[in-house]
Short mmCIF file of C-alpha atoms in Angstrom, two decimals:
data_model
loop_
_atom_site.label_atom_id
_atom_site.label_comp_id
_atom_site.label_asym_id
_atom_site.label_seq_id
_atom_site.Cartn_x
_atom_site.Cartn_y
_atom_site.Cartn_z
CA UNK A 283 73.13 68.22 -3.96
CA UNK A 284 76.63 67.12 -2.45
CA UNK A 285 75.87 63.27 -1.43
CA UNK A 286 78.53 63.67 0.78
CA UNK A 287 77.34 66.07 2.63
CA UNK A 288 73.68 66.37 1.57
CA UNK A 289 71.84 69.96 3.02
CA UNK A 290 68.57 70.75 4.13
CA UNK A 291 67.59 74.47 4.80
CA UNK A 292 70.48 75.34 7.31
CA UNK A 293 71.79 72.45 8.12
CA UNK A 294 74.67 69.87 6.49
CA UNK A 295 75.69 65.94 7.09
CA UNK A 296 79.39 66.22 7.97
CA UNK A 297 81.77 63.34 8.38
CA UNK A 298 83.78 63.31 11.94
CA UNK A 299 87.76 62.83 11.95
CA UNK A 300 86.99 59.41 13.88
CA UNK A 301 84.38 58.57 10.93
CA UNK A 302 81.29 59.17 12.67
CA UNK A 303 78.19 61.32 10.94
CA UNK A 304 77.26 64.28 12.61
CA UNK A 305 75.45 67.44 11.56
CA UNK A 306 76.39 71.13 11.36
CA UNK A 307 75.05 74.11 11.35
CA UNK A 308 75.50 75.99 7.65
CA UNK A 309 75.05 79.33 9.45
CA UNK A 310 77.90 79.33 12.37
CA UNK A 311 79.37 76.38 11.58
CA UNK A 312 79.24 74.47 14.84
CA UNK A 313 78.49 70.49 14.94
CA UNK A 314 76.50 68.78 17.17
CA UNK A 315 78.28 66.46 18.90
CA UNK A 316 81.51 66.90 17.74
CA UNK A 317 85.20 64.69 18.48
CA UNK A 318 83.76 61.88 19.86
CA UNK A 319 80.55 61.21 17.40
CA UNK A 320 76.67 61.45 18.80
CA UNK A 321 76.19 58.55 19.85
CA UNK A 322 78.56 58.06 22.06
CA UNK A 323 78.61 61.50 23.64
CA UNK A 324 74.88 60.85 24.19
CA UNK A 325 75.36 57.53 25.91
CA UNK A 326 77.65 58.67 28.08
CA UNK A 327 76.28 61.95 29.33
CA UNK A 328 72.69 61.55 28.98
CA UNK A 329 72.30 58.27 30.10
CA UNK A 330 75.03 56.46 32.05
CA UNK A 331 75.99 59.72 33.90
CA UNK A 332 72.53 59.98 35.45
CA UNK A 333 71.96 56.18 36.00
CA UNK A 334 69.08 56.06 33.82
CA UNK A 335 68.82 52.54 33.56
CA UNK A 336 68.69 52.20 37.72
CA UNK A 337 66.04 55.05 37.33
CA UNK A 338 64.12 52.89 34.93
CA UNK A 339 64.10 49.51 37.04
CA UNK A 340 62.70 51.46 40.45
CA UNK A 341 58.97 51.20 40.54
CA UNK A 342 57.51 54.83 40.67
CA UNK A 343 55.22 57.11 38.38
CA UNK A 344 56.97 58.01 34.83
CA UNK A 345 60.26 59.25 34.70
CA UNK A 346 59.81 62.57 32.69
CA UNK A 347 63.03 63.55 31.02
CA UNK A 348 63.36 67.43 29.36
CA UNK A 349 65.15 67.24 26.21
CA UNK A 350 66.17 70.83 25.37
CA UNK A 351 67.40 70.81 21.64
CA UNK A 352 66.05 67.53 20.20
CA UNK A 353 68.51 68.66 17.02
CA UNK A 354 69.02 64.95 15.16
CA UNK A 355 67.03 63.12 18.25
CA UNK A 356 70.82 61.54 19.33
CA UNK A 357 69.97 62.27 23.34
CA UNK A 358 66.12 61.20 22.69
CA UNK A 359 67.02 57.89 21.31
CA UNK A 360 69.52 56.84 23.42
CA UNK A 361 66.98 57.70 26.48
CA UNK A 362 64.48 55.51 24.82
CA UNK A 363 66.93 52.69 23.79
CA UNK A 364 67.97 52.13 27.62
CA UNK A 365 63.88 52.27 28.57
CA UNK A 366 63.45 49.35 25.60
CA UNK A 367 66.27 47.25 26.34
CA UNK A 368 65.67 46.85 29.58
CA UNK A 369 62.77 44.70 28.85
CA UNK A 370 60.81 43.55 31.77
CA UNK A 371 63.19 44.80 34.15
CA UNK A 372 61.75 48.41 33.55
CA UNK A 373 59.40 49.00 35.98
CA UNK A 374 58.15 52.29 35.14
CA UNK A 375 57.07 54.35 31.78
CA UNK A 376 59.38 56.66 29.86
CA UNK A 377 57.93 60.36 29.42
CA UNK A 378 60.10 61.93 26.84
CA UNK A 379 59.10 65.77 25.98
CA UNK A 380 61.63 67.37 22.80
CA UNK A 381 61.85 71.15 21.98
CA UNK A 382 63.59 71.85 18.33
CA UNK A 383 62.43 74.75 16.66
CA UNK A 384 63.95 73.13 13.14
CA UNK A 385 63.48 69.38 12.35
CA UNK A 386 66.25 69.62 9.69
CA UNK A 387 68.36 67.75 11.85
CA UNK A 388 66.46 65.12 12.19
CA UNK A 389 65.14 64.73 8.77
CA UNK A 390 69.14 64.23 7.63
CA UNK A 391 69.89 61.96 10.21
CA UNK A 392 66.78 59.66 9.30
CA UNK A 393 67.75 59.72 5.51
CA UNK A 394 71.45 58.83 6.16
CA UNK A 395 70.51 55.00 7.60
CA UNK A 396 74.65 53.94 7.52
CA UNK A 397 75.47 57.56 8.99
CA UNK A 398 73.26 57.10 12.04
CA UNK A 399 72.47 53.30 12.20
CA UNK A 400 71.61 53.86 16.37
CA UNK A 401 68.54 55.71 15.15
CA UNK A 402 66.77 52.82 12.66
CA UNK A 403 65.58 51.02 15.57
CA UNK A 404 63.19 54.23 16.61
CA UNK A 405 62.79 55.23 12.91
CA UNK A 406 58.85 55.06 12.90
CA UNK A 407 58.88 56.73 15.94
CA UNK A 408 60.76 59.47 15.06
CA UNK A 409 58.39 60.23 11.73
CA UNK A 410 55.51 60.32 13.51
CA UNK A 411 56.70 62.71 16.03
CA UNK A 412 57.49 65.04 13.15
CA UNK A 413 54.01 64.29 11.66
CA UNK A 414 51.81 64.26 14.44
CA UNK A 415 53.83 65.26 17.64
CA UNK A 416 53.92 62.40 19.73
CA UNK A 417 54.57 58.80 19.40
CA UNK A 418 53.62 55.92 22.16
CA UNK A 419 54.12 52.19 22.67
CA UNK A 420 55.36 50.14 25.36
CA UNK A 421 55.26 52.33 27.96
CA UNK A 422 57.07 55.21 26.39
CA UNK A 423 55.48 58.20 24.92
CA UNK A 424 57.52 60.93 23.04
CA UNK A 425 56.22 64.34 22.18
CA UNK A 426 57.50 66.97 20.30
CA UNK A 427 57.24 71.17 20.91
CA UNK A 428 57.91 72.88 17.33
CA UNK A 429 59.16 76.16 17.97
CA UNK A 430 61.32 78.89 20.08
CA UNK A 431 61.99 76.62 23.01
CA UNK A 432 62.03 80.35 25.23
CA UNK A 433 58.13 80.57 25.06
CA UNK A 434 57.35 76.41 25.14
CA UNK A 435 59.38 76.18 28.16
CA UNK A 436 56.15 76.86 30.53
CA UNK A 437 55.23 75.32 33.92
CA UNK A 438 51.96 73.86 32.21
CA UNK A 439 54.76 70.35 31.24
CA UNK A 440 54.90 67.28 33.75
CA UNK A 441 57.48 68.07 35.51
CA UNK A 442 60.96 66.69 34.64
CA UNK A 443 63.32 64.31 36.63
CA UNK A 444 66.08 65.05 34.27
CA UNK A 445 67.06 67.53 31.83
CA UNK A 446 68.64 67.29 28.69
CA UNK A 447 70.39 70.46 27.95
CA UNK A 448 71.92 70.19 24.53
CA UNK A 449 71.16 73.72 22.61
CA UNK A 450 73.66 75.17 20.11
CA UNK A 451 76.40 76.53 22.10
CA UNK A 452 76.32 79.84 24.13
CA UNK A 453 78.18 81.46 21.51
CA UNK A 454 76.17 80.17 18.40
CA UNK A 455 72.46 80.22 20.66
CA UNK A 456 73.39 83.36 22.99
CA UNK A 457 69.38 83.69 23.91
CA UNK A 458 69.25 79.76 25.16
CA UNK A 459 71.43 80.30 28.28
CA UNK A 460 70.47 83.02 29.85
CA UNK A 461 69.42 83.62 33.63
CA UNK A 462 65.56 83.98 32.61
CA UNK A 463 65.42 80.76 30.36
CA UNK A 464 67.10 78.67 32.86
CA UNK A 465 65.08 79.94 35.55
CA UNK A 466 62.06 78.58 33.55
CA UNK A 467 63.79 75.87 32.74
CA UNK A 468 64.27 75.11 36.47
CA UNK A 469 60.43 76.07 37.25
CA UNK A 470 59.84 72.85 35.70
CA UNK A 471 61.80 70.82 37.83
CA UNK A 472 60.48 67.79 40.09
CA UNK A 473 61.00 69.18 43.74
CA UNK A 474 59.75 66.45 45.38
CA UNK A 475 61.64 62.71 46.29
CA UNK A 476 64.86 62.90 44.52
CA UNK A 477 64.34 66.01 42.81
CA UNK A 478 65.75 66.65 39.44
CA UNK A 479 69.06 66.65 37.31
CA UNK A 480 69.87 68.86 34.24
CA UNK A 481 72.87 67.29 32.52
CA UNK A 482 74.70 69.93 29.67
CA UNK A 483 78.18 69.75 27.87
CA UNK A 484 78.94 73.04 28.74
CA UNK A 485 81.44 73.73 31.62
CA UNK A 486 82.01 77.55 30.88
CA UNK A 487 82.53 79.15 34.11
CA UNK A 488 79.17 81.54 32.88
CA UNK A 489 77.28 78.73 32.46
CA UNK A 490 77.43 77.64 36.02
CA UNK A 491 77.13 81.27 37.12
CA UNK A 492 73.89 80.86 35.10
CA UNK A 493 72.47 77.82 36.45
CA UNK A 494 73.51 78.80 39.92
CA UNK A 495 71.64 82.06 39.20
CA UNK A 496 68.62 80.09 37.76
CA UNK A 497 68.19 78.19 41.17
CA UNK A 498 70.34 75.05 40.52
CA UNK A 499 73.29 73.55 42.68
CA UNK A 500 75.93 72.82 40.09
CA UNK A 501 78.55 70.18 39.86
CA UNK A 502 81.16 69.14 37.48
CA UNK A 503 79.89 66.44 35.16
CA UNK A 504 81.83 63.54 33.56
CA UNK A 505 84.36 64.30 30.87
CA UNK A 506 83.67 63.46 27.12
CA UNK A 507 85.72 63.94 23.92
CA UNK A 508 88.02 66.91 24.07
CA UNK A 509 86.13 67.99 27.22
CA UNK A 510 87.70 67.51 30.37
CA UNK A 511 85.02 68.27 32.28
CA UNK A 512 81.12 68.44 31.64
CA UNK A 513 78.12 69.96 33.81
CA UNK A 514 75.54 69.00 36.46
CA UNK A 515 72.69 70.72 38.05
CA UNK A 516 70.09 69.87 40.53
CA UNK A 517 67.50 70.97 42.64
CA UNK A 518 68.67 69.42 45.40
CA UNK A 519 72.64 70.00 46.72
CA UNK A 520 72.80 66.19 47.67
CA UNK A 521 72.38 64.84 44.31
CA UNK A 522 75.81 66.25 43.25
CA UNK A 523 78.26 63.72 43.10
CA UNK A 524 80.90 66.50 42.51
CA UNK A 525 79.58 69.92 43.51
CA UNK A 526 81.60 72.90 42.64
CA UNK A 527 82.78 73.96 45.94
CA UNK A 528 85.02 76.43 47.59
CA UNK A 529 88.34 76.09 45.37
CA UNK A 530 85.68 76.85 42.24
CA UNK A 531 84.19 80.12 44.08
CA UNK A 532 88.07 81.34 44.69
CA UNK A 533 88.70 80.74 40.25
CA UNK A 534 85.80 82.16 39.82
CA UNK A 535 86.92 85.24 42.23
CA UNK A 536 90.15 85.81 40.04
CA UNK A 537 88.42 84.76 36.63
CA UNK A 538 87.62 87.19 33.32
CA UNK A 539 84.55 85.41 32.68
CA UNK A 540 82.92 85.90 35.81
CA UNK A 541 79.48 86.96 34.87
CA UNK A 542 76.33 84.95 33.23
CA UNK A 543 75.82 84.54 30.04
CA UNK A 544 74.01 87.48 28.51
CA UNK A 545 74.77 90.14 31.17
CA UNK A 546 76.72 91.64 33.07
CA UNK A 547 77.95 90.94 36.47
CA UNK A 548 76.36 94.06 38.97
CA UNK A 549 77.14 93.82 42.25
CA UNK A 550 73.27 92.54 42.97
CA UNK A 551 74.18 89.67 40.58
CA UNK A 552 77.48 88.92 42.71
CA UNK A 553 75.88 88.99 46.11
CA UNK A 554 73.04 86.27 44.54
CA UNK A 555 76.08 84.20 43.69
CA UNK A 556 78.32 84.50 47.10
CA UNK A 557 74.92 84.14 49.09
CA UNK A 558 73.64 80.84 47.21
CA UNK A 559 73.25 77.95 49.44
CA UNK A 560 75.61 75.88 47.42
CA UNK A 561 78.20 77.50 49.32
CA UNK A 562 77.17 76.28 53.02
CA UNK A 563 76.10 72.96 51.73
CA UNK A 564 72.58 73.25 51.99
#
């Protein structure tokens, strides 16, 4: 085995351009977290973006975060970092529910200690979710769903206040993005108080025809490595700190790439669009 890059089943440890450890797929070839390293991409989409730490200090039942593609746990640790450093100031437990359908990920991440130093701290934690499917202390309790995240995704789960949405890319992980696993995706939703955020890399112009198709109000998210611009749904329009508005129906009017991902665009598919409520602001 190449201790550089050590393999396990379809997965390799690759090293960034910026020096940071990430993990690719052997298959397609796409990294997880690529330019600006895991750790960082994590902190800053998946938990400053959606205030997680103010989340965590407001008194209330337990936050119950969605993470869609648990791949080397990057997006689950840093979600259960900000719940433990905040000490006594959190004032509310830390739900965390993963779907992966292949723990290879993980398993490198975990065996490369100087790779992905960010995950030592929840190392225990993260082998006994592989061995037993759910690990709890403190206040926090972490579960795992093994398998094709299309048939786990069901509305028997507590419903989520955020979602992670970190899959393999549309191109890579076509089946993750469509219309009918987003709509189940947003069946699971919290409707009630503030209702709920799905945070996702993506900012393909078919993934927000998706999610707008799925039942979400979508906004442009914060930028991150190369990306210039990231993604932001809700169930609610006024949770949006930037939602795509007029000038983004007019591109989309004139754009190639004007249908969801996995279909095409019928004219019953463009009325659902030009008719969705994001539109009028409600």
């Amino acid at each position: 085995m190449d201790s550089e890059n050590p393999r396990d089943g379809d997965f390799e440890l690759v090293t960034l351009r910026n020096g940071s450890r990430a993990v690719r797929h052997l298959g397609h070839g796409e990294v997880m977290h690529p330019s600006v390293g895991p750790w960082q991409e994590a902190l800053r989409l998946y938990v400053d973006q959606p205030r997680l730490a103010e989340r965590l200090r407001t008194p209330g039942e337990p936050l119950v975060i969605h993470d869609v593609g648990l791949g080397a746990a990057t997006n689950a640790v840093a979600a259960l970092t900000c719940a433990r450093e905040l000490g006594s100031e959190r004032r509310r437990a830390l739900e965390l529910v993963s779907f992966e359908v292949d723990l290879a990920p993980l398993r490198l991440a975990l065996a490369d200690a100087a790779g992905f130093p960010f995950l030592q701290p929840f190392r225990e934690a993260a082998e006994a979710l592989m061995r037993d499917g759910v690990w709890e202390a403190e206040g926090l309790r972490w579960r795992l769903h093994l398998g094709d995240a299309q048939g786990l995704i069901t509305a028997g789960l507590p419903r989520a206040d955020l979602v992670f949405f970190d899959p393999f890319s549309p191109a890579s992980n076509p089946e993750m993005w469509t219309t009918a696993v987003l709509s189940r995706v947003r069946a699971c939703c919290r409707e009630d108080g503030e209702g709920a955020l799905l945070l996702t890399y993506s900012a393909a112009t078919p993934t927000r025809v998706t999610l707008l198709l799925a039942g979400f109000y979508v906004g442009a998210g914060v930028s991150t490595g190369t990306k210039g611009e990231t993604t932001v749904a809700a169930t609610r329009r006024e949770a949006l700190a930037l939602p795509l508005g007029e000038r983004w129906l007019e591109r989309w009017r004139r754009s190639s790439s004007r249908a969801p991902h996995g279909e095409p665009l019928t004219p019953e598919l463009e009325a659902r669009v030009l008719a969705h409520p994001q539109w009028c602001g409600g």
